[in-house]
PDB file of C-alpha atoms in Angstrom:
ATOM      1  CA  UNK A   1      -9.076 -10.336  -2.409  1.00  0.00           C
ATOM      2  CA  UNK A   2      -5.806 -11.714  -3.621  1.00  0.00           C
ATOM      3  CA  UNK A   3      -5.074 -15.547  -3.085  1.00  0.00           C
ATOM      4  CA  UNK A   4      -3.042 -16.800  -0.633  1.00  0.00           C
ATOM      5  CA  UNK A   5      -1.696 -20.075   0.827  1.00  0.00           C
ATOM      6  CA  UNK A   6      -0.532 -18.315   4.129  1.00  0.00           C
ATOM      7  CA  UNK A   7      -3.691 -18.350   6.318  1.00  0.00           C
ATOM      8  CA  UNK A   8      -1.870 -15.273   8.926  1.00  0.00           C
ATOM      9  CA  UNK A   9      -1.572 -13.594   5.660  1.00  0.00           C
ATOM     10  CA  UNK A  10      -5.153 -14.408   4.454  1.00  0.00           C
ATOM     11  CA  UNK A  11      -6.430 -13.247   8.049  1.00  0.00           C
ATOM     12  CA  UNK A  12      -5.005  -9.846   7.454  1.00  0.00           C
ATOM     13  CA  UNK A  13      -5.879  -9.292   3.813  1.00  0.00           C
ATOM     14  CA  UNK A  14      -9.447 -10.191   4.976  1.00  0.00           C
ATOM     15  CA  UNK A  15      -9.218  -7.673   7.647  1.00  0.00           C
ATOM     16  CA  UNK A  16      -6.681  -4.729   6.482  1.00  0.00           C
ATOM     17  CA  UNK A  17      -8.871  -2.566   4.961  1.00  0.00           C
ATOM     18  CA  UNK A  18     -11.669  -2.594   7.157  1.00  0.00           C
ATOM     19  CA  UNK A  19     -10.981   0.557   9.276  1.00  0.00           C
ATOM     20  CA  UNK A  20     -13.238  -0.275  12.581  1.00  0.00           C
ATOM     21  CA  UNK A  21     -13.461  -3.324  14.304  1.00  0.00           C
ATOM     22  CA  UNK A  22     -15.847  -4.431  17.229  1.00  0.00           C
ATOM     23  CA  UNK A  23     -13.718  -5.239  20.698  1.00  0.00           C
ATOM     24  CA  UNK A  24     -15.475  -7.692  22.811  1.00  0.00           C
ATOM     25  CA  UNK A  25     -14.391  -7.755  26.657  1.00  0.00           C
ATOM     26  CA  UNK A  26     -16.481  -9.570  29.547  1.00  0.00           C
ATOM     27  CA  UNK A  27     -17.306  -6.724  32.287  1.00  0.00           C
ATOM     28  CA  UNK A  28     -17.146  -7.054  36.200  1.00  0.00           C
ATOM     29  CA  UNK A  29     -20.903  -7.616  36.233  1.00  0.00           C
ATOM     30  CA  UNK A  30     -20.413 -10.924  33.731  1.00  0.00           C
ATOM     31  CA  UNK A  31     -21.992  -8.780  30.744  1.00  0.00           C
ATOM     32  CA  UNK A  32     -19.917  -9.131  27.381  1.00  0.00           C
ATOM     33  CA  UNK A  33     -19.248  -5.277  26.340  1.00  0.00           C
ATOM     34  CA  UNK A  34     -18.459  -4.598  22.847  1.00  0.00           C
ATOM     35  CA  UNK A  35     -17.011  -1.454  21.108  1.00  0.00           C
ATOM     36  CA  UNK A  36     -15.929   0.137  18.436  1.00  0.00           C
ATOM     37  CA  UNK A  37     -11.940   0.592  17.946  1.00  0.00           C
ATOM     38  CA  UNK A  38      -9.807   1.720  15.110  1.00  0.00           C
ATOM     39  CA  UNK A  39      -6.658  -0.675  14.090  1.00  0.00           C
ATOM     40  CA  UNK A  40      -3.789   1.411  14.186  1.00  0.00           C
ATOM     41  CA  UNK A  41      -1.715  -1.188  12.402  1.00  0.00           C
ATOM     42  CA  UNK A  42      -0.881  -1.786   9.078  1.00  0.00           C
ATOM     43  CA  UNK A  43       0.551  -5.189   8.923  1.00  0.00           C
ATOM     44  CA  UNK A  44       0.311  -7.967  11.450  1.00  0.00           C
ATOM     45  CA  UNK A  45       3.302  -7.951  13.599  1.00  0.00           C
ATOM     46  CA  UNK A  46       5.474 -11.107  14.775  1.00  0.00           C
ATOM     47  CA  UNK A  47       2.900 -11.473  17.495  1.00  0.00           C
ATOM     48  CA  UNK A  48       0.372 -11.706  15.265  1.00  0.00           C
ATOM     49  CA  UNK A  49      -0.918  -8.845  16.864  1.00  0.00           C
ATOM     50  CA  UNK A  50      -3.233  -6.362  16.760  1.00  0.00           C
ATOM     51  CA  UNK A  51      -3.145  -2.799  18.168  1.00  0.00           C
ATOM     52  CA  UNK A  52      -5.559   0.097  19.488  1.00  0.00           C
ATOM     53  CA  UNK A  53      -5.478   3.159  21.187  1.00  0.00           C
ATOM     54  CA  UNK A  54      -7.678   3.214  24.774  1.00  0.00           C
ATOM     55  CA  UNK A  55      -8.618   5.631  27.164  1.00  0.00           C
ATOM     56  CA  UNK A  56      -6.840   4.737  30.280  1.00  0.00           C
ATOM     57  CA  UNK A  57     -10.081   5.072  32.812  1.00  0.00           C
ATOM     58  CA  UNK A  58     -12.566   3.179  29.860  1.00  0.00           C
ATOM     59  CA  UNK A  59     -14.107   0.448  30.945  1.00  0.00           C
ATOM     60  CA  UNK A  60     -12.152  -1.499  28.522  1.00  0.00           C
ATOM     61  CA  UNK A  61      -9.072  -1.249  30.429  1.00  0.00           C
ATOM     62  CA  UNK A  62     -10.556  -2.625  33.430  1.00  0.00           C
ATOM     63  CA  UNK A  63     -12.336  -5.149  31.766  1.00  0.00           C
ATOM     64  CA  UNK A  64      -9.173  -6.066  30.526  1.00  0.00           C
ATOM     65  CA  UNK A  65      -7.430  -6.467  33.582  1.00  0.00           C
ATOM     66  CA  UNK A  66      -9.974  -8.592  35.059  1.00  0.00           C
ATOM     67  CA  UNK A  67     -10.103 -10.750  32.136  1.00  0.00           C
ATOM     68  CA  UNK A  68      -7.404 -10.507  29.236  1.00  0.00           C
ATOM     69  CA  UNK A  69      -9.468 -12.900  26.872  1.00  0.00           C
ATOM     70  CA  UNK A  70     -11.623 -10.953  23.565  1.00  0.00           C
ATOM     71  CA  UNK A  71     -13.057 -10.868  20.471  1.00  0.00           C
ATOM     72  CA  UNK A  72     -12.703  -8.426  17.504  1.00  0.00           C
ATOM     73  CA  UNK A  73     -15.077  -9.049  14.829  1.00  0.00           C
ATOM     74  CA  UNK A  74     -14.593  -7.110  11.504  1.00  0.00           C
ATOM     75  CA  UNK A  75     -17.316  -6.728   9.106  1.00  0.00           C
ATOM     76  CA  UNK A  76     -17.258  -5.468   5.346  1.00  0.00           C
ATOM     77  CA  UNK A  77     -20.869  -6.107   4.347  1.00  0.00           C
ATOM     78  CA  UNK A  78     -20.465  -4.288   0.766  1.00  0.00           C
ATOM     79  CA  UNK A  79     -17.421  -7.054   0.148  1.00  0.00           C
ATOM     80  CA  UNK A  80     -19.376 -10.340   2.042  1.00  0.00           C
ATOM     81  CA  UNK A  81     -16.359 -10.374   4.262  1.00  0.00           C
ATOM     82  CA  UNK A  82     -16.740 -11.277   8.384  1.00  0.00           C
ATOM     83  CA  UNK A  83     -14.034 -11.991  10.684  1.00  0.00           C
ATOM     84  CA  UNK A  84     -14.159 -12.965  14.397  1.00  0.00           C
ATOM     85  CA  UNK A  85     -10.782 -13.289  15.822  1.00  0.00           C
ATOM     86  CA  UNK A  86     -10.412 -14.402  19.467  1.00  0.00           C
ATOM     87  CA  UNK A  87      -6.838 -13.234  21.563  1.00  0.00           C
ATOM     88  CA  UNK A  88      -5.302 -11.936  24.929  1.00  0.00           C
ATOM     89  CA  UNK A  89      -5.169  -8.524  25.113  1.00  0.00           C
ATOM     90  CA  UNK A  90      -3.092  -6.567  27.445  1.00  0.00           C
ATOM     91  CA  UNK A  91      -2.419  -2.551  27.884  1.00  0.00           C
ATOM     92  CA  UNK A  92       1.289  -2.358  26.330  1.00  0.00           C
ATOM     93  CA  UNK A  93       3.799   0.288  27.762  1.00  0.00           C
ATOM     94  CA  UNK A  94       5.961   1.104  24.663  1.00  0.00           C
ATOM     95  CA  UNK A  95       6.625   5.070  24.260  1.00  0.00           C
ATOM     96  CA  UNK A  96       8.273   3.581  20.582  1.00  0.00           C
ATOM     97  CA  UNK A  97       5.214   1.634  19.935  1.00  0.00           C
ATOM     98  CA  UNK A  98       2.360   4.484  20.467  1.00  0.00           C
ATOM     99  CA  UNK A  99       4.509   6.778  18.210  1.00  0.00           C
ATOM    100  CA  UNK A 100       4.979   4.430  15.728  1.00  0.00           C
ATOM    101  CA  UNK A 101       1.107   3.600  15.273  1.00  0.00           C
ATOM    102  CA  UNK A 102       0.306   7.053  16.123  1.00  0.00           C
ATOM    103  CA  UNK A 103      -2.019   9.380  13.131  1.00  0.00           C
ATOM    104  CA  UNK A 104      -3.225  13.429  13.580  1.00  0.00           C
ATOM    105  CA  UNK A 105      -6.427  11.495  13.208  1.00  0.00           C
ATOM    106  CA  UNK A 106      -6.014  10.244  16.632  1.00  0.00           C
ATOM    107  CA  UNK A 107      -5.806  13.345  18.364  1.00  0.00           C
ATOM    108  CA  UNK A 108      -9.459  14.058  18.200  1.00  0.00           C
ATOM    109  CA  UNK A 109      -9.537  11.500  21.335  1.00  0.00           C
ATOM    110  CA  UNK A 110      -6.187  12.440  23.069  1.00  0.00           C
ATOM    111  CA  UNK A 111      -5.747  15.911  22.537  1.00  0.00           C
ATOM    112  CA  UNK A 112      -2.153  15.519  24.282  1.00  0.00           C
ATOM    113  CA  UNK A 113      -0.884  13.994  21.214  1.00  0.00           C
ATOM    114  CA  UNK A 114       0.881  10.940  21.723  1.00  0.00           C
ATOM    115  CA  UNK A 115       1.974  11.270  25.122  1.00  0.00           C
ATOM    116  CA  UNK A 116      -1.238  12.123  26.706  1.00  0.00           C
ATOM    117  CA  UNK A 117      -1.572  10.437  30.021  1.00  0.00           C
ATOM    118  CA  UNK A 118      -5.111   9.248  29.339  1.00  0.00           C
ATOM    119  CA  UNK A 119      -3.576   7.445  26.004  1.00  0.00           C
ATOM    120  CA  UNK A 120      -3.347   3.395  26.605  1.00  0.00           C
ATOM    121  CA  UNK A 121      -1.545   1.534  23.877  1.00  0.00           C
ATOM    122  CA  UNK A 122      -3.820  -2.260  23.437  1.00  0.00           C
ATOM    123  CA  UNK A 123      -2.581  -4.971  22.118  1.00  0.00           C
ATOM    124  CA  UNK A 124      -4.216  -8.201  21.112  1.00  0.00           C
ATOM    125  CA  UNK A 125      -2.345 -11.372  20.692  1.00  0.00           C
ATOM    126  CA  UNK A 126      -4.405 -13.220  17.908  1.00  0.00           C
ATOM    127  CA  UNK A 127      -5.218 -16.891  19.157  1.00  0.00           C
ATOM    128  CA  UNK A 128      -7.807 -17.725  16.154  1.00  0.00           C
ATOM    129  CA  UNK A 129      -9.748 -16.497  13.893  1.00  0.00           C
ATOM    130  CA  UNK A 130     -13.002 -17.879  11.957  1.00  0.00           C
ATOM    131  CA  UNK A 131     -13.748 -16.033   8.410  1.00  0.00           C
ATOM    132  CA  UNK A 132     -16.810 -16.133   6.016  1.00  0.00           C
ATOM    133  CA  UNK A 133     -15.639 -14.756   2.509  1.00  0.00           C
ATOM    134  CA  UNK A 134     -18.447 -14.844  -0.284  1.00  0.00           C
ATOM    135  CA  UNK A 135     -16.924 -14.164  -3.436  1.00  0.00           C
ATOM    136  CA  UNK A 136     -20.431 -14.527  -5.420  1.00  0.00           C
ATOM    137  CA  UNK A 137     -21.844 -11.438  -6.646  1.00  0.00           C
ATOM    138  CA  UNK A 138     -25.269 -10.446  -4.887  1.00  0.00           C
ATOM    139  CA  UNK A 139     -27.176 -11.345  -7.709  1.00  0.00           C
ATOM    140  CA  UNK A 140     -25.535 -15.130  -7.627  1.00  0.00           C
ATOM    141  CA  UNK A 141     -26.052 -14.907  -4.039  1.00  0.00           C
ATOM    142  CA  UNK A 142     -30.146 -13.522  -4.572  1.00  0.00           C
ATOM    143  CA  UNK A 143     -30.537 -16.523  -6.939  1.00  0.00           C
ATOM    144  CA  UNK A 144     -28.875 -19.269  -4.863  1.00  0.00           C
ATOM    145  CA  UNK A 145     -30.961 -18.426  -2.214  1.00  0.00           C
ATOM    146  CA  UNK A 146     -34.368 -18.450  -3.993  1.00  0.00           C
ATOM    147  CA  UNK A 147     -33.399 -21.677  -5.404  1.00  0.00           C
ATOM    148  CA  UNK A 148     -32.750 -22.833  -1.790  1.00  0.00           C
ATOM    149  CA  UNK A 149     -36.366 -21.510  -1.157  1.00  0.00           C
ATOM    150  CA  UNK A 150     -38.002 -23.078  -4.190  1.00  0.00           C
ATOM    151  CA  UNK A 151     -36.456 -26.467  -3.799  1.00  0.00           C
ATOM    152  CA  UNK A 152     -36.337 -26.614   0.350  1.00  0.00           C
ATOM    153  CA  UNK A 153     -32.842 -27.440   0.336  1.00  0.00           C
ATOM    154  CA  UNK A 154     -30.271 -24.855   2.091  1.00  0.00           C
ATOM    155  CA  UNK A 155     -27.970 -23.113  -0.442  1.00  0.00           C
ATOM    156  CA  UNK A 156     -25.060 -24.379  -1.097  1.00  0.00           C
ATOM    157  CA  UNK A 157     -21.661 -22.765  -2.162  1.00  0.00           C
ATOM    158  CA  UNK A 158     -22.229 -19.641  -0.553  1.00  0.00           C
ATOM    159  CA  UNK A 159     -18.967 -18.483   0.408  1.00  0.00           C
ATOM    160  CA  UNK A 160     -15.822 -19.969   1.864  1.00  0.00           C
ATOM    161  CA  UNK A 161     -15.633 -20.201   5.538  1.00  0.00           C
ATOM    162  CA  UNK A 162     -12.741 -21.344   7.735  1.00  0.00           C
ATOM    163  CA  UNK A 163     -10.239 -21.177  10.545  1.00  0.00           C
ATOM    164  CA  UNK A 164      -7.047 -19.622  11.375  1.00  0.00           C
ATOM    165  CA  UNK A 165      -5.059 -20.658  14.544  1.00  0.00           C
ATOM    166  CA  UNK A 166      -2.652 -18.918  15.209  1.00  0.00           C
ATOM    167  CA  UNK A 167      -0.909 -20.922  18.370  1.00  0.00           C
TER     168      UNK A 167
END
């Protein structure tokens, strides 16, 4: 990963390449509900936004309604890269939008192309974000960690962690 100074822009090179993210929405019964969504964008927007495609009659979409607050967490264990990014998220009508972010790859859920009825554009305003970024290799990692187990004393220097806020 490049360096940075711009945390919005560190937040999206930890995140840009990592294809499927986990959506986090808190169901009618109280239980948190998580799934997995593809990020349709390519760039975070002025909103600091991020987008998805949803079936209209998912749960999500309810959820949603009910309660507008989530998580996304992206992972990238082969790079020792986590993010957890907390935001409102609302359904988004925007014909422009859904053609804009729209891929042939998508069409394997909405067969009616981008103006299938069941097709719900998501959007989800970024409020903050925690990261964990090791840049260690594993075997700097493996040996940190059985000094920490030799000597008692958690490892140290294991990766940089912080926050982004985005409001």
């Amino acid at each position: 990963m490049a360096k940075t100074t711009n945390e919005r822009d560190l937040l999206w090179e930890l995140i840009e390449d990592i294809k499927f993210a986990m959506l986090t929405t808190r169901h009618s019964n109280g239980h948190l509900h998580s799934r997995p969504l593809t990020t349709q964008n390519s760039e975070l927007d002025e909103h600091s936004s991020l987008w998805f495609f949803v079936s209209r009659r998912s749960d999500t979409v309810a959820d949603i309604a009910a309660q507008p607050q989530v998580n996304v967490v992206y992972a990238d264990p082969s790079d020792d890269s986590y993010v957890s990014v907390s935001g409102d998220a609302a359904v988004v009508e925007d014909p422009a939008k859904k053609e804009a972010l729209w891929t042939k790859a998508t069409e394997a859920w909405f067969p009616g192309g981008v103006t299938d009825p069941d097709l719900a554009l998501l959007e989800v305003r970024i409020t903050h974000a925690n990261y964990w970024d090791v840049k260690d290799s594993k075997l700097v990692q493996l040996l940190k960690i059985a000094k920490a187990a030799v000597t008692g004393k958690p490892p140290t220097n294991l990766g940089e962690h912080g926050e982004v806020r985005m409001k």
